[in-house]
């Protein structure tokens, strides 16, 4: 693993040849820090959200109000994570701008000032999820004092490439409360 300023740098899990502002369907999973059960409980194979789960749901459903080219196709709030399908619609008006981050991607000192990570900019999956996580964290931590709410630093995404995958993901999300005790990866991958 590479180091920057003597610290290990976590490599991105995103596809390097994919622009995450491109139109398409994206299956997103966001987990709470340490998989803490903040958002409610599963009873009789149904998710019962608490007040923190209601906040998570409220801001998830408001995403299209802030990102005009985005739709939430399906979602579920679970005790310790959220699944959703985000659709980015193609439109000229919302093309992502590209910005640069001042972190070098090269170990060669000479090329460090020229070779930088590309921040994909506005209206990307990362900016959408980052904004969502930020507002939820601020609101939840403002209204309660007993616990400190936090998300895992990253999120999982899968680019949905065809109608069959979309149907499988929708079914997976709808059935997630029934399968909550099963391992996420084993359960989901077996359905694709």
JSON list of C-alpha atoms in Angstrom, two decimals:
[
{"chain": "A", "resi": 1, "resn": "UNK", "atom": "CA", "xyz": [0.00, 0.00, 0.00]},
{"chain": "A", "resi": 2, "resn": "UNK", "atom": "CA", "xyz": [1.33, 3.47, -0.91]},
{"chain": "A", "resi": 3, "resn": "UNK", "atom": "CA", "xyz": [2.10, 6.16, 1.62]},
{"chain": "A", "resi": 4, "resn": "UNK", "atom": "CA", "xyz": [1.64, 9.90, 1.41]},
{"chain": "A", "resi": 5, "resn": "UNK", "atom": "CA", "xyz": [3.45, 12.03, 4.01]},
{"chain": "A", "resi": 6, "resn": "UNK", "atom": "CA", "xyz": [4.34, 8.80, 5.85]},
{"chain": "A", "resi": 7, "resn": "UNK", "atom": "CA", "xyz": [0.68, 7.73, 6.18]},
{"chain": "A", "resi": 8, "resn": "UNK", "atom": "CA", "xyz": [-1.04, 4.89, 4.40]},
{"chain": "A", "resi": 9, "resn": "UNK", "atom": "CA", "xyz": [-3.50, 6.00, 1.76]},
{"chain": "A", "resi": 10, "resn": "UNK", "atom": "CA", "xyz": [-6.61, 3.92, 1.12]},
{"chain": "A", "resi": 11, "resn": "UNK", "atom": "CA", "xyz": [-7.07, 3.27, -2.57]},
{"chain": "A", "resi": 12, "resn": "UNK", "atom": "CA", "xyz": [-10.42, 4.12, -4.10]},
{"chain": "A", "resi": 13, "resn": "UNK", "atom": "CA", "xyz": [-12.91, 1.33, -4.70]},
{"chain": "A", "resi": 14, "resn": "UNK", "atom": "CA", "xyz": [-14.56, 3.27, -7.54]},
{"chain": "A", "resi": 15, "resn": "UNK", "atom": "CA", "xyz": [-14.07, 2.24, -11.16]},
{"chain": "A", "resi": 16, "resn": "UNK", "atom": "CA", "xyz": [-11.20, 4.27, -12.53]},
{"chain": "A", "resi": 17, "resn": "UNK", "atom": "CA", "xyz": [-12.66, 4.52, -16.05]},
{"chain": "A", "resi": 18, "resn": "UNK", "atom": "CA", "xyz": [-16.17, 5.52, -14.95]},
{"chain": "A", "resi": 19, "resn": "UNK", "atom": "CA", "xyz": [-17.48, 9.03, -14.42]},
{"chain": "A", "resi": 20, "resn": "UNK", "atom": "CA", "xyz": [-19.88, 8.82, -11.49]},
{"chain": "A", "resi": 21, "resn": "UNK", "atom": "CA", "xyz": [-21.93, 11.73, -12.82]},
{"chain": "A", "resi": 22, "resn": "UNK", "atom": "CA", "xyz": [-22.88, 9.70, -15.90]},
{"chain": "A", "resi": 23, "resn": "UNK", "atom": "CA", "xyz": [-26.53, 8.81, -16.28]},
{"chain": "A", "resi": 24, "resn": "UNK", "atom": "CA", "xyz": [-27.49, 5.41, -14.96]},
{"chain": "A", "resi": 25, "resn": "UNK", "atom": "CA", "xyz": [-28.69, 3.45, -11.97]},
{"chain": "A", "resi": 26, "resn": "UNK", "atom": "CA", "xyz": [-26.48, 3.07, -8.89]},
{"chain": "A", "resi": 27, "resn": "UNK", "atom": "CA", "xyz": [-27.09, 0.69, -6.00]},
{"chain": "A", "resi": 28, "resn": "UNK", "atom": "CA", "xyz": [-25.77, 2.35, -2.84]},
{"chain": "A", "resi": 29, "resn": "UNK", "atom": "CA", "xyz": [-25.21, 0.96, 0.64]},
{"chain": "A", "resi": 30, "resn": "UNK", "atom": "CA", "xyz": [-24.24, 3.28, 3.49]},
{"chain": "A", "resi": 31, "resn": "UNK", "atom": "CA", "xyz": [-23.40, 1.76, 6.88]},
{"chain": "A", "resi": 32, "resn": "UNK", "atom": "CA", "xyz": [-23.32, 3.32, 10.32]},
{"chain": "A", "resi": 33, "resn": "UNK", "atom": "CA", "xyz": [-20.02, 3.46, 12.17]},
{"chain": "A", "resi": 34, "resn": "UNK", "atom": "CA", "xyz": [-19.23, 0.08, 13.75]},
{"chain": "A", "resi": 35, "resn": "UNK", "atom": "CA", "xyz": [-22.58, -1.14, 12.35]},
{"chain": "A", "resi": 36, "resn": "UNK", "atom": "CA", "xyz": [-24.38, 0.37, 15.34]},
{"chain": "A", "resi": 37, "resn": "UNK", "atom": "CA", "xyz": [-28.17, -0.02, 15.26]},
{"chain": "A", "resi": 38, "resn": "UNK", "atom": "CA", "xyz": [-29.23, 3.63, 15.23]},
{"chain": "A", "resi": 39, "resn": "UNK", "atom": "CA", "xyz": [-32.27, 3.62, 12.96]},
{"chain": "A", "resi": 40, "resn": "UNK", "atom": "CA", "xyz": [-34.71, 1.15, 14.49]},
{"chain": "A", "resi": 41, "resn": "UNK", "atom": "CA", "xyz": [-35.41, -2.57, 14.77]},
{"chain": "A", "resi": 42, "resn": "UNK", "atom": "CA", "xyz": [-36.62, -5.49, 12.70]},
{"chain": "A", "resi": 43, "resn": "UNK", "atom": "CA", "xyz": [-39.88, -6.98, 14.02]},
{"chain": "A", "resi": 44, "resn": "UNK", "atom": "CA", "xyz": [-41.77, -9.75, 12.22]},
{"chain": "A", "resi": 45, "resn": "UNK", "atom": "CA", "xyz": [-39.56, -9.29, 9.14]},
{"chain": "A", "resi": 46, "resn": "UNK", "atom": "CA", "xyz": [-40.45, -5.59, 8.92]},
{"chain": "A", "resi": 47, "resn": "UNK", "atom": "CA", "xyz": [-38.30, -2.56, 9.61]},
{"chain": "A", "resi": 48, "resn": "UNK", "atom": "CA", "xyz": [-39.64, -0.31, 12.37]},
{"chain": "A", "resi": 49, "resn": "UNK", "atom": "CA", "xyz": [-37.81, 3.02, 12.13]},
{"chain": "A", "resi": 50, "resn": "UNK", "atom": "CA", "xyz": [-37.24, 5.16, 15.19]},
{"chain": "A", "resi": 51, "resn": "UNK", "atom": "CA", "xyz": [-36.84, 8.95, 15.21]},
{"chain": "A", "resi": 52, "resn": "UNK", "atom": "CA", "xyz": [-33.26, 8.70, 13.89]},
{"chain": "A", "resi": 53, "resn": "UNK", "atom": "CA", "xyz": [-34.46, 6.40, 11.11]},
{"chain": "A", "resi": 54, "resn": "UNK", "atom": "CA", "xyz": [-37.13, 8.95, 10.24]},
{"chain": "A", "resi": 55, "resn": "UNK", "atom": "CA", "xyz": [-34.43, 11.60, 9.86]},
{"chain": "A", "resi": 56, "resn": "UNK", "atom": "CA", "xyz": [-32.37, 9.29, 7.64]},
{"chain": "A", "resi": 57, "resn": "UNK", "atom": "CA", "xyz": [-35.46, 8.62, 5.51]},
{"chain": "A", "resi": 58, "resn": "UNK", "atom": "CA", "xyz": [-36.49, 12.27, 5.33]},
{"chain": "A", "resi": 59, "resn": "UNK", "atom": "CA", "xyz": [-33.16, 13.46, 3.97]},
{"chain": "A", "resi": 60, "resn": "UNK", "atom": "CA", "xyz": [-32.83, 10.50, 1.61]},
{"chain": "A", "resi": 61, "resn": "UNK", "atom": "CA", "xyz": [-36.17, 11.30, 0.00]},
{"chain": "A", "resi": 62, "resn": "UNK", "atom": "CA", "xyz": [-35.16, 14.98, -0.25]},
{"chain": "A", "resi": 63, "resn": "UNK", "atom": "CA", "xyz": [-32.07, 14.26, -2.36]},
{"chain": "A", "resi": 64, "resn": "UNK", "atom": "CA", "xyz": [-33.93, 14.98, -5.66]},
{"chain": "A", "resi": 65, "resn": "UNK", "atom": "CA", "xyz": [-34.82, 18.45, -4.31]},
{"chain": "A", "resi": 66, "resn": "UNK", "atom": "CA", "xyz": [-31.12, 19.31, -4.14]},
{"chain": "A", "resi": 67, "resn": "UNK", "atom": "CA", "xyz": [-29.80, 17.34, -7.13]},
{"chain": "A", "resi": 68, "resn": "UNK", "atom": "CA", "xyz": [-32.29, 18.04, -9.90]},
{"chain": "A", "resi": 69, "resn": "UNK", "atom": "CA", "xyz": [-31.06, 15.31, -12.23]},
{"chain": "A", "resi": 70, "resn": "UNK", "atom": "CA", "xyz": [-31.42, 12.58, -9.58]},
{"chain": "A", "resi": 71, "resn": "UNK", "atom": "CA", "xyz": [-34.24, 10.19, -8.65]},
{"chain": "A", "resi": 72, "resn": "UNK", "atom": "CA", "xyz": [-34.47, 7.78, -5.74]},
{"chain": "A", "resi": 73, "resn": "UNK", "atom": "CA", "xyz": [-35.91, 4.63, -7.34]},
{"chain": "A", "resi": 74, "resn": "UNK", "atom": "CA", "xyz": [-36.09, 2.37, -4.28]},
{"chain": "A", "resi": 75, "resn": "UNK", "atom": "CA", "xyz": [-34.72, 2.47, -0.73]},
{"chain": "A", "resi": 76, "resn": "UNK", "atom": "CA", "xyz": [-34.87, 0.95, 2.70]},
{"chain": "A", "resi": 77, "resn": "UNK", "atom": "CA", "xyz": [-33.67, 2.22, 6.05]},
{"chain": "A", "resi": 78, "resn": "UNK", "atom": "CA", "xyz": [-32.29, -0.69, 8.09]},
{"chain": "A", "resi": 79, "resn": "UNK", "atom": "CA", "xyz": [-31.13, -0.68, 11.74]},
{"chain": "A", "resi": 80, "resn": "UNK", "atom": "CA", "xyz": [-27.48, -0.13, 10.80]},
{"chain": "A", "resi": 81, "resn": "UNK", "atom": "CA", "xyz": [-27.42, 0.69, 7.10]},
{"chain": "A", "resi": 82, "resn": "UNK", "atom": "CA", "xyz": [-29.30, 2.16, 4.20]},
{"chain": "A", "resi": 83, "resn": "UNK", "atom": "CA", "xyz": [-29.82, 0.70, 0.75]},
{"chain": "A", "resi": 84, "resn": "UNK", "atom": "CA", "xyz": [-31.01, 2.80, -2.15]},
{"chain": "A", "resi": 85, "resn": "UNK", "atom": "CA", "xyz": [-31.04, 2.95, -5.90]},
{"chain": "A", "resi": 86, "resn": "UNK", "atom": "CA", "xyz": [-30.13, 6.35, -7.25]},
{"chain": "A", "resi": 87, "resn": "UNK", "atom": "CA", "xyz": [-30.83, 7.17, -10.87]},
{"chain": "A", "resi": 88, "resn": "UNK", "atom": "CA", "xyz": [-28.84, 9.97, -12.44]},
{"chain": "A", "resi": 89, "resn": "UNK", "atom": "CA", "xyz": [-30.69, 11.30, -15.47]},
{"chain": "A", "resi": 90, "resn": "UNK", "atom": "CA", "xyz": [-28.80, 12.48, -18.50]},
{"chain": "A", "resi": 91, "resn": "UNK", "atom": "CA", "xyz": [-28.95, 16.21, -19.02]},
{"chain": "A", "resi": 92, "resn": "UNK", "atom": "CA", "xyz": [-26.57, 18.84, -20.34]},
{"chain": "A", "resi": 93, "resn": "UNK", "atom": "CA", "xyz": [-27.49, 21.26, -17.58]},
{"chain": "A", "resi": 94, "resn": "UNK", "atom": "CA", "xyz": [-26.06, 19.12, -14.78]},
{"chain": "A", "resi": 95, "resn": "UNK", "atom": "CA", "xyz": [-22.70, 18.04, -16.19]},
{"chain": "A", "resi": 96, "resn": "UNK", "atom": "CA", "xyz": [-20.17, 17.52, -13.42]},
{"chain": "A", "resi": 97, "resn": "UNK", "atom": "CA", "xyz": [-17.31, 19.92, -13.11]},
{"chain": "A", "resi": 98, "resn": "UNK", "atom": "CA", "xyz": [-13.87, 18.50, -12.42]},
{"chain": "A", "resi": 99, "resn": "UNK", "atom": "CA", "xyz": [-11.72, 19.84, -9.63]},
{"chain": "A", "resi": 100, "resn": "UNK", "atom": "CA", "xyz": [-8.31, 18.78, -8.42]},
{"chain": "A", "resi": 101, "resn": "UNK", "atom": "CA", "xyz": [-7.23, 17.68, -4.97]},
{"chain": "A", "resi": 102, "resn": "UNK", "atom": "CA", "xyz": [-3.68, 18.45, -3.90]},
{"chain": "A", "resi": 103, "resn": "UNK", "atom": "CA", "xyz": [-2.81, 14.87, -2.97]},
{"chain": "A", "resi": 104, "resn": "UNK", "atom": "CA", "xyz": [-0.17, 13.28, -5.15]},
{"chain": "A", "resi": 105, "resn": "UNK", "atom": "CA", "xyz": [-0.80, 9.90, -6.77]},
{"chain": "A", "resi": 106, "resn": "UNK", "atom": "CA", "xyz": [2.83, 9.31, -7.66]},
{"chain": "A", "resi": 107, "resn": "UNK", "atom": "CA", "xyz": [5.87, 8.46, -5.54]},
{"chain": "A", "resi": 108, "resn": "UNK", "atom": "CA", "xyz": [8.25, 10.34, -7.84]},
{"chain": "A", "resi": 109, "resn": "UNK", "atom": "CA", "xyz": [9.03, 13.73, -6.25]},
{"chain": "A", "resi": 110, "resn": "UNK", "atom": "CA", "xyz": [9.37, 15.49, -9.63]},
{"chain": "A", "resi": 111, "resn": "UNK", "atom": "CA", "xyz": [5.91, 14.51, -10.82]},
{"chain": "A", "resi": 112, "resn": "UNK", "atom": "CA", "xyz": [4.10, 15.09, -7.52]},
{"chain": "A", "resi": 113, "resn": "UNK", "atom": "CA", "xyz": [3.01, 18.60, -8.41]},
{"chain": "A", "resi": 114, "resn": "UNK", "atom": "CA", "xyz": [1.54, 17.48, -11.75]},
{"chain": "A", "resi": 115, "resn": "UNK", "atom": "CA", "xyz": [-0.14, 14.18, -10.91]},
{"chain": "A", "resi": 116, "resn": "UNK", "atom": "CA", "xyz": [-3.17, 14.64, -8.62]},
{"chain": "A", "resi": 117, "resn": "UNK", "atom": "CA", "xyz": [-6.29, 12.79, -7.62]},
{"chain": "A", "resi": 118, "resn": "UNK", "atom": "CA", "xyz": [-9.26, 13.96, -9.62]},
{"chain": "A", "resi": 119, "resn": "UNK", "atom": "CA", "xyz": [-12.24, 15.00, -7.53]},
{"chain": "A", "resi": 120, "resn": "UNK", "atom": "CA", "xyz": [-15.19, 14.27, -9.79]},
{"chain": "A", "resi": 121, "resn": "UNK", "atom": "CA", "xyz": [-17.00, 17.39, -8.62]},
{"chain": "A", "resi": 122, "resn": "UNK", "atom": "CA", "xyz": [-20.67, 18.22, -8.26]},
{"chain": "A", "resi": 123, "resn": "UNK", "atom": "CA", "xyz": [-23.60, 15.98, -9.15]},
{"chain": "A", "resi": 124, "resn": "UNK", "atom": "CA", "xyz": [-21.64, 12.75, -8.76]},
{"chain": "A", "resi": 125, "resn": "UNK", "atom": "CA", "xyz": [-22.58, 9.78, -6.60]},
{"chain": "A", "resi": 126, "resn": "UNK", "atom": "CA", "xyz": [-19.81, 10.75, -4.15]},
{"chain": "A", "resi": 127, "resn": "UNK", "atom": "CA", "xyz": [-21.05, 14.33, -3.80]},
{"chain": "A", "resi": 128, "resn": "UNK", "atom": "CA", "xyz": [-24.65, 13.17, -3.40]},
{"chain": "A", "resi": 129, "resn": "UNK", "atom": "CA", "xyz": [-23.81, 10.61, -0.72]},
{"chain": "A", "resi": 130, "resn": "UNK", "atom": "CA", "xyz": [-21.36, 12.98, 1.00]},
{"chain": "A", "resi": 131, "resn": "UNK", "atom": "CA", "xyz": [-24.04, 15.68, 1.23]},
{"chain": "A", "resi": 132, "resn": "UNK", "atom": "CA", "xyz": [-26.60, 13.18, 2.51]},
{"chain": "A", "resi": 133, "resn": "UNK", "atom": "CA", "xyz": [-24.29, 11.76, 5.18]},
{"chain": "A", "resi": 134, "resn": "UNK", "atom": "CA", "xyz": [-23.30, 15.26, 6.27]},
{"chain": "A", "resi": 135, "resn": "UNK", "atom": "CA", "xyz": [-26.83, 16.59, 6.81]},
{"chain": "A", "resi": 136, "resn": "UNK", "atom": "CA", "xyz": [-27.97, 13.41, 8.60]},
{"chain": "A", "resi": 137, "resn": "UNK", "atom": "CA", "xyz": [-24.97, 13.54, 10.94]},
{"chain": "A", "resi": 138, "resn": "UNK", "atom": "CA", "xyz": [-25.49, 17.22, 11.77]},
{"chain": "A", "resi": 139, "resn": "UNK", "atom": "CA", "xyz": [-29.22, 16.93, 12.40]},
{"chain": "A", "resi": 140, "resn": "UNK", "atom": "CA", "xyz": [-29.05, 13.68, 14.38]},
{"chain": "A", "resi": 141, "resn": "UNK", "atom": "CA", "xyz": [-26.22, 14.90, 16.61]},
{"chain": "A", "resi": 142, "resn": "UNK", "atom": "CA", "xyz": [-27.99, 18.21, 17.17]},
{"chain": "A", "resi": 143, "resn": "UNK", "atom": "CA", "xyz": [-31.25, 16.66, 18.43]},
{"chain": "A", "resi": 144, "resn": "UNK", "atom": "CA", "xyz": [-29.88, 14.07, 20.85]},
{"chain": "A", "resi": 145, "resn": "UNK", "atom": "CA", "xyz": [-27.17, 14.04, 23.47]},
{"chain": "A", "resi": 146, "resn": "UNK", "atom": "CA", "xyz": [-27.00, 10.40, 24.57]},
{"chain": "A", "resi": 147, "resn": "UNK", "atom": "CA", "xyz": [-24.93, 9.03, 21.70]},
{"chain": "A", "resi": 148, "resn": "UNK", "atom": "CA", "xyz": [-22.59, 10.38, 19.06]},
{"chain": "A", "resi": 149, "resn": "UNK", "atom": "CA", "xyz": [-23.89, 9.35, 15.64]},
{"chain": "A", "resi": 150, "resn": "UNK", "atom": "CA", "xyz": [-21.47, 8.62, 12.81]},
{"chain": "A", "resi": 151, "resn": "UNK", "atom": "CA", "xyz": [-21.31, 6.80, 9.49]},
{"chain": "A", "resi": 152, "resn": "UNK", "atom": "CA", "xyz": [-18.63, 4.48, 8.18]},
{"chain": "A", "resi": 153, "resn": "UNK", "atom": "CA", "xyz": [-16.18, 6.67, 6.23]},
{"chain": "A", "resi": 154, "resn": "UNK", "atom": "CA", "xyz": [-16.98, 5.06, 2.88]},
{"chain": "A", "resi": 155, "resn": "UNK", "atom": "CA", "xyz": [-20.00, 3.65, 1.08]},
{"chain": "A", "resi": 156, "resn": "UNK", "atom": "CA", "xyz": [-20.57, 0.74, -1.28]},
{"chain": "A", "resi": 157, "resn": "UNK", "atom": "CA", "xyz": [-21.79, 1.30, -4.82]},
{"chain": "A", "resi": 158, "resn": "UNK", "atom": "CA", "xyz": [-22.65, -0.92, -7.73]},
{"chain": "A", "resi": 159, "resn": "UNK", "atom": "CA", "xyz": [-23.38, 0.34, -11.21]},
{"chain": "A", "resi": 160, "resn": "UNK", "atom": "CA", "xyz": [-26.56, -1.36, -12.38]},
{"chain": "A", "resi": 161, "resn": "UNK", "atom": "CA", "xyz": [-26.01, -2.31, -16.01]},
{"chain": "A", "resi": 162, "resn": "UNK", "atom": "CA", "xyz": [-29.28, -3.81, -17.20]},
{"chain": "A", "resi": 163, "resn": "UNK", "atom": "CA", "xyz": [-32.96, -4.34, -16.41]},
{"chain": "A", "resi": 164, "resn": "UNK", "atom": "CA", "xyz": [-32.40, -7.78, -14.83]},
{"chain": "A", "resi": 165, "resn": "UNK", "atom": "CA", "xyz": [-29.83, -6.38, -12.39]},
{"chain": "A", "resi": 166, "resn": "UNK", "atom": "CA", "xyz": [-32.20, -3.52, -11.58]},
{"chain": "A", "resi": 167, "resn": "UNK", "atom": "CA", "xyz": [-35.03, -5.98, -10.82]},
{"chain": "A", "resi": 168, "resn": "UNK", "atom": "CA", "xyz": [-32.69, -8.09, -8.65]},
{"chain": "A", "resi": 169, "resn": "UNK", "atom": "CA", "xyz": [-31.54, -5.08, -6.66]},
{"chain": "A", "resi": 170, "resn": "UNK", "atom": "CA", "xyz": [-35.10, -3.82, -6.14]},
{"chain": "A", "resi": 171, "resn": "UNK", "atom": "CA", "xyz": [-36.10, -7.28, -4.86]},
{"chain": "A", "resi": 172, "resn": "UNK", "atom": "CA", "xyz": [-33.04, -7.41, -2.63]},
{"chain": "A", "resi": 173, "resn": "UNK", "atom": "CA", "xyz": [-33.90, -4.03, -1.09]},
{"chain": "A", "resi": 174, "resn": "UNK", "atom": "CA", "xyz": [-37.57, -4.95, -0.55]},
{"chain": "A", "resi": 175, "resn": "UNK", "atom": "CA", "xyz": [-36.63, -8.28, 1.08]},
{"chain": "A", "resi": 176, "resn": "UNK", "atom": "CA", "xyz": [-33.77, -6.92, 3.17]},
{"chain": "A", "resi": 177, "resn": "UNK", "atom": "CA", "xyz": [-35.72, -6.89, 6.47]},
{"chain": "A", "resi": 178, "resn": "UNK", "atom": "CA", "xyz": [-36.55, -10.59, 6.04]},
{"chain": "A", "resi": 179, "resn": "UNK", "atom": "CA", "xyz": [-32.90, -11.39, 5.34]},
{"chain": "A", "resi": 180, "resn": "UNK", "atom": "CA", "xyz": [-31.36, -9.02, 7.86]},
{"chain": "A", "resi": 181, "resn": "UNK", "atom": "CA", "xyz": [-29.54, -11.75, 9.78]},
{"chain": "A", "resi": 182, "resn": "UNK", "atom": "CA", "xyz": [-27.95, -13.17, 6.63]},
{"chain": "A", "resi": 183, "resn": "UNK", "atom": "CA", "xyz": [-24.61, -11.98, 5.37]},
{"chain": "A", "resi": 184, "resn": "UNK", "atom": "CA", "xyz": [-25.12, -9.07, 2.94]},
{"chain": "A", "resi": 185, "resn": "UNK", "atom": "CA", "xyz": [-22.58, -10.16, 0.33]},
{"chain": "A", "resi": 186, "resn": "UNK", "atom": "CA", "xyz": [-23.54, -13.84, 0.24]},
{"chain": "A", "resi": 187, "resn": "UNK", "atom": "CA", "xyz": [-27.23, -13.03, 0.05]},
{"chain": "A", "resi": 188, "resn": "UNK", "atom": "CA", "xyz": [-27.02, -10.30, -2.55]},
{"chain": "A", "resi": 189, "resn": "UNK", "atom": "CA", "xyz": [-24.50, -11.94, -4.86]},
{"chain": "A", "resi": 190, "resn": "UNK", "atom": "CA", "xyz": [-26.53, -15.15, -4.96]},
{"chain": "A", "resi": 191, "resn": "UNK", "atom": "CA", "xyz": [-29.45, -13.20, -6.41]},
{"chain": "A", "resi": 192, "resn": "UNK", "atom": "CA", "xyz": [-27.54, -11.65, -9.33]}
]
